Amino acid sequence: MVRLQPDPFLNELTNMFERTTEKGSVWVTLKHSSDKSKLKRDKMKTAGEKIEYKCLVRATDGKKTISTMVGVKDHQRFQSSYATILKTRMTALKKRERKDKRKAADSDKKQDPKKQSSAVKPSN
Amino acid sequence: MVYVASWDDFLEKSLLLFRSQPDQTRYSTKYRHCDGKLVLKVTDDKECIKFKTDQAQDARKMEKLNNIFFTLMANGPQADISEVGVKEQIEAQPAKKGRGRKQ
């Protein structure tokens, strides 16, 4: 498990997606975490200290695992970069087939009266 | 493994799970480019709900869910998410004075 800073993590995640284009999966897991052991957290609670929580993000391609902690200040930037990576990479999913079929059916119907009207015009 | 059929159901249940067990709950995403499949899983190690899809439209919904979870997990379970959107967040600051929304 490699712990990285948010930006190198995003770069490595992009590489993972590139490597698994032909075969393999990419798992990304999000968890609310304080990065401290349970013992330490309990001690902090009894001492009245505020525990700082972050978002733990892990990614793996089945062989290599990387992780990073995203804090409150970084999370907006991280989330938009992460969304961009996903949008660029998740291209294998199907587009809306049903609506396309309906559109094709509608456009066929529209074309028929058009053909008739265009056939009428040149005759005039 | 419980697969949920509707997206809205999945969203609701996952938020409930997280709010009840913030320390135990985790949100996983698995993407396989070769199969063109996306699977989402939210579990607190006692209950588990999953959502499976191969539709591009669900990828957009998933992005929204990602934003929600990032906000919740970075800020804490009490964080106010009320329709978290990337555009809204970016426009939130300058739009405080003006009342116009998207133009």
PDB file of C-alpha atoms in Angstrom:
ATOM      1  CA  MET A   1       0.000   0.000   0.000  1.00  0.00           C
ATOM      2  CA  VAL A   2       1.571   3.225  -1.117  1.00  0.00           C
ATOM      3  CA  ARG A   3       0.484   6.423   0.635  1.00  0.00           C
ATOM      4  CA  LEU A   4       0.741   9.427  -1.669  1.00  0.00           C
ATOM      5  CA  GLN A   5      -0.118  13.114  -1.693  1.00  0.00           C
ATOM      6  CA  PRO A   6      -3.398  13.953  -3.488  1.00  0.00           C
ATOM      7  CA  ASP A   7      -1.786  15.166  -6.735  1.00  0.00           C
ATOM      8  CA  PRO A   8       0.605  12.244  -7.306  1.00  0.00           C
ATOM      9  CA  PHE A   9      -2.290   9.983  -6.346  1.00  0.00           C
ATOM     10  CA  LEU A  10      -4.388  11.431  -9.181  1.00  0.00           C
ATOM     11  CA  ASN A  11      -1.537  10.949 -11.650  1.00  0.00           C
ATOM     12  CA  GLU A  12      -1.058   7.355 -10.590  1.00  0.00           C
ATOM     13  CA  LEU A  13      -4.820   6.768 -10.794  1.00  0.00           C
ATOM     14  CA  THR A  14      -4.812   8.007 -14.394  1.00  0.00           C
ATOM     15  CA  ASN A  15      -2.008   5.549 -15.161  1.00  0.00           C
ATOM     16  CA  MET A  16      -4.050   2.747 -13.619  1.00  0.00           C
ATOM     17  CA  PHE A  17      -6.979   3.495 -15.869  1.00  0.00           C
ATOM     18  CA  GLU A  18      -4.670   3.517 -18.887  1.00  0.00           C
ATOM     19  CA  ARG A  19      -3.149   0.166 -17.952  1.00  0.00           C
ATOM     20  CA  THR A  20      -6.522  -1.547 -17.505  1.00  0.00           C
ATOM     21  CA  THR A  21      -8.065  -0.489 -20.803  1.00  0.00           C
ATOM     22  CA  GLU A  22      -7.731  -3.928 -22.404  1.00  0.00           C
ATOM     23  CA  LYS A  23      -8.390  -6.034 -19.343  1.00  0.00           C
ATOM     24  CA  GLY A  24      -8.656  -5.655 -15.597  1.00  0.00           C
ATOM     25  CA  SER A  25     -10.582  -3.453 -13.187  1.00  0.00           C
ATOM     26  CA  VAL A  26      -9.981  -0.300 -11.232  1.00  0.00           C
ATOM     27  CA  TRP A  27     -11.372  -0.167  -7.705  1.00  0.00           C
ATOM     28  CA  VAL A  28     -11.668   3.187  -5.929  1.00  0.00           C
ATOM     29  CA  THR A  29     -12.797   3.265  -2.303  1.00  0.00           C
ATOM     30  CA  LEU A  30     -13.748   6.262  -0.194  1.00  0.00           C
ATOM     31  CA  LYS A  31     -13.814   6.215   3.579  1.00  0.00           C
ATOM     32  CA  HIS A  32     -14.237   8.706   6.391  1.00  0.00           C
ATOM     33  CA  SER A  33     -11.089   8.298   8.476  1.00  0.00           C
ATOM     34  CA  SER A  34      -8.955  10.079  11.025  1.00  0.00           C
ATOM     35  CA  ASP A  35      -5.760   8.205  10.153  1.00  0.00           C
ATOM     36  CA  LYS A  36      -5.320   7.345  13.831  1.00  0.00           C
ATOM     37  CA  SER A  37      -5.688   4.011  15.563  1.00  0.00           C
ATOM     38  CA  LYS A  38      -8.761   3.269  17.636  1.00  0.00           C
ATOM     39  CA  LEU A  39      -6.715   3.433  20.835  1.00  0.00           C
ATOM     40  CA  LYS A  40      -5.443   6.890  20.045  1.00  0.00           C
ATOM     41  CA  ARG A  41      -8.888   8.083  19.054  1.00  0.00           C
ATOM     42  CA  ASP A  42     -10.382   6.906  22.332  1.00  0.00           C
ATOM     43  CA  LYS A  43      -7.594   8.620  24.256  1.00  0.00           C
ATOM     44  CA  MET A  44      -8.222  11.824  22.341  1.00  0.00           C
ATOM     45  CA  LYS A  45     -11.933  11.608  23.035  1.00  0.00           C
ATOM     46  CA  THR A  46     -11.429  11.243  26.769  1.00  0.00           C
ATOM     47  CA  ALA A  47      -8.890  14.081  26.720  1.00  0.00           C
ATOM     48  CA  GLY A  48     -11.469  16.279  24.978  1.00  0.00           C
ATOM     49  CA  GLU A  49      -9.286  16.851  21.917  1.00  0.00           C
ATOM     50  CA  LYS A  50     -10.969  17.358  18.589  1.00  0.00           C
ATOM     51  CA  ILE A  51     -10.169  14.557  16.152  1.00  0.00           C
ATOM     52  CA  GLU A  52      -9.450  15.749  12.651  1.00  0.00           C
ATOM     53  CA  TYR A  53     -11.221  13.659  10.055  1.00  0.00           C
ATOM     54  CA  LYS A  54     -10.254  13.348   6.462  1.00  0.00           C
ATOM     55  CA  CYS A  55     -11.401  11.373   3.481  1.00  0.00           C
ATOM     56  CA  LEU A  56      -9.272   8.307   2.809  1.00  0.00           C
ATOM     57  CA  VAL A  57      -9.185   7.403  -0.872  1.00  0.00           C
ATOM     58  CA  ARG A  58      -7.770   4.085  -2.001  1.00  0.00           C
ATOM     59  CA  ALA A  59      -7.304   2.841  -5.545  1.00  0.00           C
ATOM     60  CA  THR A  60      -6.122  -0.493  -6.866  1.00  0.00           C
ATOM     61  CA  ASP A  61      -5.856  -2.352 -10.143  1.00  0.00           C
ATOM     62  CA  GLY A  62      -5.717  -5.696  -8.389  1.00  0.00           C
ATOM     63  CA  LYS A  63      -1.936  -5.671  -8.195  1.00  0.00           C
ATOM     64  CA  LYS A  64      -0.852  -2.288  -6.972  1.00  0.00           C
ATOM     65  CA  THR A  65      -2.637  -0.218  -4.340  1.00  0.00           C
ATOM     66  CA  ILE A  66      -2.287   3.490  -3.747  1.00  0.00           C
ATOM     67  CA  SER A  67      -3.954   5.716  -1.201  1.00  0.00           C
ATOM     68  CA  THR A  68      -4.232   9.305  -0.107  1.00  0.00           C
ATOM     69  CA  MET A  69      -5.872  11.401   2.584  1.00  0.00           C
ATOM     70  CA  VAL A  70      -7.959  14.337   1.401  1.00  0.00           C
ATOM     71  CA  GLY A  71      -8.719  17.029   3.948  1.00  0.00           C
ATOM     72  CA  VAL A  72     -11.490  19.586   4.038  1.00  0.00           C
ATOM     73  CA  LYS A  73      -9.493  22.263   2.237  1.00  0.00           C
ATOM     74  CA  ASP A  74      -8.303  19.988  -0.591  1.00  0.00           C
ATOM     75  CA  HIS A  75     -11.483  18.055  -1.139  1.00  0.00           C
ATOM     76  CA  GLN A  76     -13.166  20.410  -3.600  1.00  0.00           C
ATOM     77  CA  ARG A  77     -10.148  20.545  -5.880  1.00  0.00           C
ATOM     78  CA  PHE A  78      -9.551  16.821  -5.568  1.00  0.00           C
ATOM     79  CA  GLN A  79     -13.160  16.014  -6.311  1.00  0.00           C
ATOM     80  CA  SER A  80     -13.235  18.082  -9.504  1.00  0.00           C
ATOM     81  CA  SER A  81      -9.931  16.580 -10.721  1.00  0.00           C
ATOM     82  CA  TYR A  82     -11.216  13.107  -9.883  1.00  0.00           C
ATOM     83  CA  ALA A  83     -14.464  13.796 -11.759  1.00  0.00           C
ATOM     84  CA  THR A  84     -12.471  14.922 -14.820  1.00  0.00           C
ATOM     85  CA  ILE A  85     -10.406  11.731 -14.785  1.00  0.00           C
ATOM     86  CA  LEU A  86     -13.541   9.611 -14.595  1.00  0.00           C
ATOM     87  CA  LYS A  87     -15.266  11.479 -17.407  1.00  0.00           C
ATOM     88  CA  THR A  88     -12.219  11.061 -19.630  1.00  0.00           C
ATOM     89  CA  ARG A  89     -11.727   7.406 -18.817  1.00  0.00           C
ATOM     90  CA  MET A  90     -15.186   5.918 -18.459  1.00  0.00           C
ATOM     91  CA  THR A  91     -15.911   5.848 -22.136  1.00  0.00           C
ATOM     92  CA  ALA A  92     -16.832   2.182 -22.455  1.00  0.00           C
ATOM     93  CA  LEU A  93     -20.294   2.610 -20.947  1.00  0.00           C
ATOM     94  CA  LYS A  94     -23.269   2.451 -23.258  1.00  0.00           C
ATOM     95  CA  LYS A  95     -25.027   5.568 -24.408  1.00  0.00           C
ATOM     96  CA  ARG A  96     -28.808   5.788 -24.110  1.00  0.00           C
ATOM     97  CA  GLU A  97     -29.842   3.116 -26.580  1.00  0.00           C
ATOM     98  CA  ARG A  98     -33.586   3.302 -26.071  1.00  0.00           C
ATOM     99  CA  LYS A  99     -33.818   7.013 -26.648  1.00  0.00           C
ATOM    100  CA  ASP A 100     -31.625   6.712 -29.725  1.00  0.00           C
ATOM    101  CA  LYS A 101     -33.956   4.071 -31.125  1.00  0.00           C
ATOM    102  CA  ARG A 102     -36.951   6.294 -30.405  1.00  0.00           C
ATOM    103  CA  LYS A 103     -35.228   9.236 -32.042  1.00  0.00           C
ATOM    104  CA  ALA A 104     -34.416   7.099 -35.064  1.00  0.00           C
ATOM    105  CA  ALA A 105     -38.042   5.999 -35.260  1.00  0.00           C
ATOM    106  CA  ASP A 106     -39.261   9.590 -34.943  1.00  0.00           C
ATOM    107  CA  SER A 107     -36.841  10.872 -37.535  1.00  0.00           C
ATOM    108  CA  ASP A 108     -37.961   8.103 -39.913  1.00  0.00           C
ATOM    109  CA  LYS A 109     -41.544   9.199 -39.502  1.00  0.00           C
ATOM    110  CA  LYS A 110     -40.575  12.817 -40.058  1.00  0.00           C
ATOM    111  CA  GLN A 111     -38.605  11.967 -43.158  1.00  0.00           C
ATOM    112  CA  ASP A 112     -41.576  10.282 -44.822  1.00  0.00           C
ATOM    113  CA  PRO A 113     -43.830  13.399 -44.972  1.00  0.00           C
ATOM    114  CA  LYS A 114     -40.717  15.406 -45.930  1.00  0.00           C
ATOM    115  CA  LYS A 115     -40.048  13.076 -48.803  1.00  0.00           C
ATOM    116  CA  GLN A 116     -43.636  13.399 -49.926  1.00  0.00           C
ATOM    117  CA  SER A 117     -43.585  17.193 -49.713  1.00  0.00           C
ATOM    118  CA  SER A 118     -40.239  17.420 -51.491  1.00  0.00           C
ATOM    119  CA  ALA A 119     -41.581  15.110 -54.166  1.00  0.00           C
ATOM    120  CA  VAL A 120     -44.536  17.419 -54.608  1.00  0.00           C
ATOM    121  CA  LYS A 121     -42.487  20.628 -54.949  1.00  0.00           C
ATOM    122  CA  PRO A 122     -40.355  19.891 -57.982  1.00  0.00           C
ATOM    123  CA  SER A 123     -43.433  18.736 -59.824  1.00  0.00           C
ATOM    124  CA  ASN A 124     -44.889  22.246 -59.283  1.00  0.00           C
TER     125      ASN A 124
ATOM    126  CA  MET B   1     -24.786  -9.007  -2.056  1.00  0.00           C
ATOM    127  CA  VAL B   2     -27.812  -6.815  -2.366  1.00  0.00           C
ATOM    128  CA  TYR B   3     -28.188  -5.185  -5.748  1.00  0.00           C
ATOM    129  CA  VAL B   4     -30.512  -2.192  -5.724  1.00  0.00           C
ATOM    130  CA  ALA B   5     -32.531  -1.591  -8.869  1.00  0.00           C
ATOM    131  CA  SER B   6     -33.249   2.110  -8.618  1.00  0.00           C
ATOM    132  CA  TRP B   7     -30.606   4.803  -8.388  1.00  0.00           C
ATOM    133  CA  ASP B   8     -32.617   6.970  -6.000  1.00  0.00           C
ATOM    134  CA  ASP B   9     -33.103   4.032  -3.647  1.00  0.00           C
ATOM    135  CA  PHE B  10     -29.398   3.320  -3.699  1.00  0.00           C
ATOM    136  CA  LEU B  11     -28.608   6.970  -2.994  1.00  0.00           C
ATOM    137  CA  GLU B  12     -31.001   7.161  -0.067  1.00  0.00           C
ATOM    138  CA  LYS B  13     -29.880   3.911   1.515  1.00  0.00           C
ATOM    139  CA  SER B  14     -26.198   4.743   1.162  1.00  0.00           C
ATOM    140  CA  LEU B  15     -26.643   8.107   2.849  1.00  0.00           C
ATOM    141  CA  LEU B  16     -28.609   6.480   5.665  1.00  0.00           C
ATOM    142  CA  LEU B  17     -25.880   3.887   6.136  1.00  0.00           C
ATOM    143  CA  PHE B  18     -23.160   6.495   6.235  1.00  0.00           C
ATOM    144  CA  ARG B  19     -24.990   8.763   8.635  1.00  0.00           C
ATOM    145  CA  SER B  20     -25.676   5.906  11.044  1.00  0.00           C
ATOM    146  CA  GLN B  21     -22.132   4.433  10.936  1.00  0.00           C
ATOM    147  CA  PRO B  22     -19.737   7.129   9.736  1.00  0.00           C
ATOM    148  CA  ASP B  23     -16.639   5.394  11.066  1.00  0.00           C
ATOM    149  CA  GLN B  24     -17.416   2.011   9.538  1.00  0.00           C
ATOM    150  CA  THR B  25     -19.023   2.894   6.234  1.00  0.00           C
ATOM    151  CA  ARG B  26     -17.059   2.866   3.014  1.00  0.00           C
ATOM    152  CA  TYR B  27     -18.019   3.553  -0.588  1.00  0.00           C
ATOM    153  CA  SER B  28     -16.374   1.506  -3.362  1.00  0.00           C
ATOM    154  CA  THR B  29     -16.376   1.858  -7.095  1.00  0.00           C
ATOM    155  CA  LYS B  30     -15.267  -0.795  -9.557  1.00  0.00           C
ATOM    156  CA  TYR B  31     -14.832   0.012 -13.208  1.00  0.00           C
ATOM    157  CA  ARG B  32     -13.986  -2.465 -15.945  1.00  0.00           C
ATOM    158  CA  HIS B  33     -13.253  -0.814 -19.268  1.00  0.00           C
ATOM    159  CA  CYS B  34     -13.018  -4.140 -21.129  1.00  0.00           C
ATOM    160  CA  ASP B  35     -16.566  -5.096 -20.052  1.00  0.00           C
ATOM    161  CA  GLY B  36     -17.918  -1.557 -19.943  1.00  0.00           C
ATOM    162  CA  LYS B  37     -19.351  -2.126 -16.473  1.00  0.00           C
ATOM    163  CA  LEU B  38     -19.513  -0.019 -13.345  1.00  0.00           C
ATOM    164  CA  VAL B  39     -20.388  -1.369  -9.885  1.00  0.00           C
ATOM    165  CA  LEU B  40     -20.916   0.739  -6.792  1.00  0.00           C
ATOM    166  CA  LYS B  41     -20.904  -0.651  -3.266  1.00  0.00           C
ATOM    167  CA  VAL B  42     -21.660   0.960   0.086  1.00  0.00           C
ATOM    168  CA  THR B  43     -21.138  -1.101   3.215  1.00  0.00           C
ATOM    169  CA  ASP B  44     -20.603  -0.723   6.934  1.00  0.00           C
ATOM    170  CA  ASP B  45     -19.394  -4.313   7.219  1.00  0.00           C
ATOM    171  CA  LYS B  46     -22.815  -5.369   8.502  1.00  0.00           C
ATOM    172  CA  GLU B  47     -25.100  -4.241   5.734  1.00  0.00           C
ATOM    173  CA  CYS B  48     -24.159  -3.964   2.102  1.00  0.00           C
ATOM    174  CA  ILE B  49     -25.856  -2.403  -0.876  1.00  0.00           C
ATOM    175  CA  LYS B  50     -24.660  -2.443  -4.461  1.00  0.00           C
ATOM    176  CA  PHE B  51     -25.563  -0.857  -7.749  1.00  0.00           C
ATOM    177  CA  LYS B  52     -24.540  -2.229 -11.128  1.00  0.00           C
ATOM    178  CA  THR B  53     -24.700  -0.485 -14.482  1.00  0.00           C
ATOM    179  CA  ASP B  54     -23.336  -0.255 -17.998  1.00  0.00           C
ATOM    180  CA  GLN B  55     -25.035   3.045 -18.891  1.00  0.00           C
ATOM    181  CA  ALA B  56     -23.201   6.298 -19.474  1.00  0.00           C
ATOM    182  CA  GLN B  57     -26.039   8.271 -17.876  1.00  0.00           C
ATOM    183  CA  ASP B  58     -25.400   6.471 -14.587  1.00  0.00           C
ATOM    184  CA  ALA B  59     -21.776   7.569 -14.692  1.00  0.00           C
ATOM    185  CA  ARG B  60     -22.996  11.146 -14.389  1.00  0.00           C
ATOM    186  CA  LYS B  61     -25.184  10.244 -11.439  1.00  0.00           C
ATOM    187  CA  MET B  62     -22.222   8.478  -9.904  1.00  0.00           C
ATOM    188  CA  GLU B  63     -20.139  11.636 -10.188  1.00  0.00           C
ATOM    189  CA  LYS B  64     -22.771  13.460  -8.177  1.00  0.00           C
ATOM    190  CA  LEU B  65     -22.686  10.719  -5.582  1.00  0.00           C
ATOM    191  CA  ASN B  66     -18.882  10.960  -5.502  1.00  0.00           C
ATOM    192  CA  ASN B  67     -19.187  14.655  -4.742  1.00  0.00           C
ATOM    193  CA  ILE B  68     -21.654  13.958  -1.974  1.00  0.00           C
ATOM    194  CA  PHE B  69     -19.420  11.351  -0.380  1.00  0.00           C
ATOM    195  CA  PHE B  70     -16.288  13.470  -0.667  1.00  0.00           C
ATOM    196  CA  THR B  71     -18.075  16.321   1.082  1.00  0.00           C
ATOM    197  CA  LEU B  72     -19.497  14.069   3.784  1.00  0.00           C
ATOM    198  CA  MET B  73     -16.277  12.227   4.414  1.00  0.00           C
ATOM    199  CA  ALA B  74     -14.023  15.242   4.470  1.00  0.00           C
ATOM    200  CA  ASN B  75     -16.331  17.406   6.571  1.00  0.00           C
ATOM    201  CA  GLY B  76     -18.058  14.846   8.726  1.00  0.00           C
ATOM    202  CA  PRO B  77     -21.459  13.116   8.704  1.00  0.00           C
ATOM    203  CA  GLN B  78     -23.259  16.286   9.759  1.00  0.00           C
ATOM    204  CA  ALA B  79     -22.089  18.139   6.657  1.00  0.00           C
ATOM    205  CA  ASP B  80     -24.781  19.897   4.728  1.00  0.00           C
ATOM    206  CA  ILE B  81     -24.844  18.450   1.242  1.00  0.00           C
ATOM    207  CA  SER B  82     -28.165  19.817  -0.051  1.00  0.00           C
ATOM    208  CA  GLU B  83     -27.742  19.174  -3.776  1.00  0.00           C
ATOM    209  CA  VAL B  84     -23.982  19.177  -3.991  1.00  0.00           C
ATOM    210  CA  GLY B  85     -22.959  20.190  -7.475  1.00  0.00           C
ATOM    211  CA  VAL B  86     -19.541  21.157  -8.779  1.00  0.00           C
ATOM    212  CA  LYS B  87     -20.897  24.129 -10.725  1.00  0.00           C
ATOM    213  CA  GLU B  88     -22.930  25.304  -7.770  1.00  0.00           C
ATOM    214  CA  GLN B  89     -19.921  25.146  -5.518  1.00  0.00           C
ATOM    215  CA  ILE B  90     -17.788  27.143  -7.909  1.00  0.00           C
ATOM    216  CA  GLU B  91     -20.526  29.704  -8.445  1.00  0.00           C
ATOM    217  CA  ALA B  92     -21.478  29.789  -4.784  1.00  0.00           C
ATOM    218  CA  GLN B  93     -18.978  32.438  -3.789  1.00  0.00           C
ATOM    219  CA  PRO B  94     -19.461  35.082  -6.487  1.00  0.00           C
ATOM    220  CA  ALA B  95     -23.198  34.389  -6.597  1.00  0.00           C
ATOM    221  CA  LYS B  96     -23.729  35.486  -3.009  1.00  0.00           C
ATOM    222  CA  LYS B  97     -24.442  39.076  -3.957  1.00  0.00           C
ATOM    223  CA  GLY B  98     -26.301  38.388  -7.196  1.00  0.00           C
ATOM    224  CA  ARG B  99     -29.478  36.363  -7.215  1.00  0.00           C
ATOM    225  CA  GLY B 100     -29.247  35.119 -10.799  1.00  0.00           C
ATOM    226  CA  ARG B 101     -28.570  31.446 -11.216  1.00  0.00           C
ATOM    227  CA  LYS B 102     -27.409  29.876 -14.462  1.00  0.00           C
ATOM    228  CA  GLN B 103     -27.387  32.308 -17.325  1.00  0.00           C
TER     229      GLN B 103
END
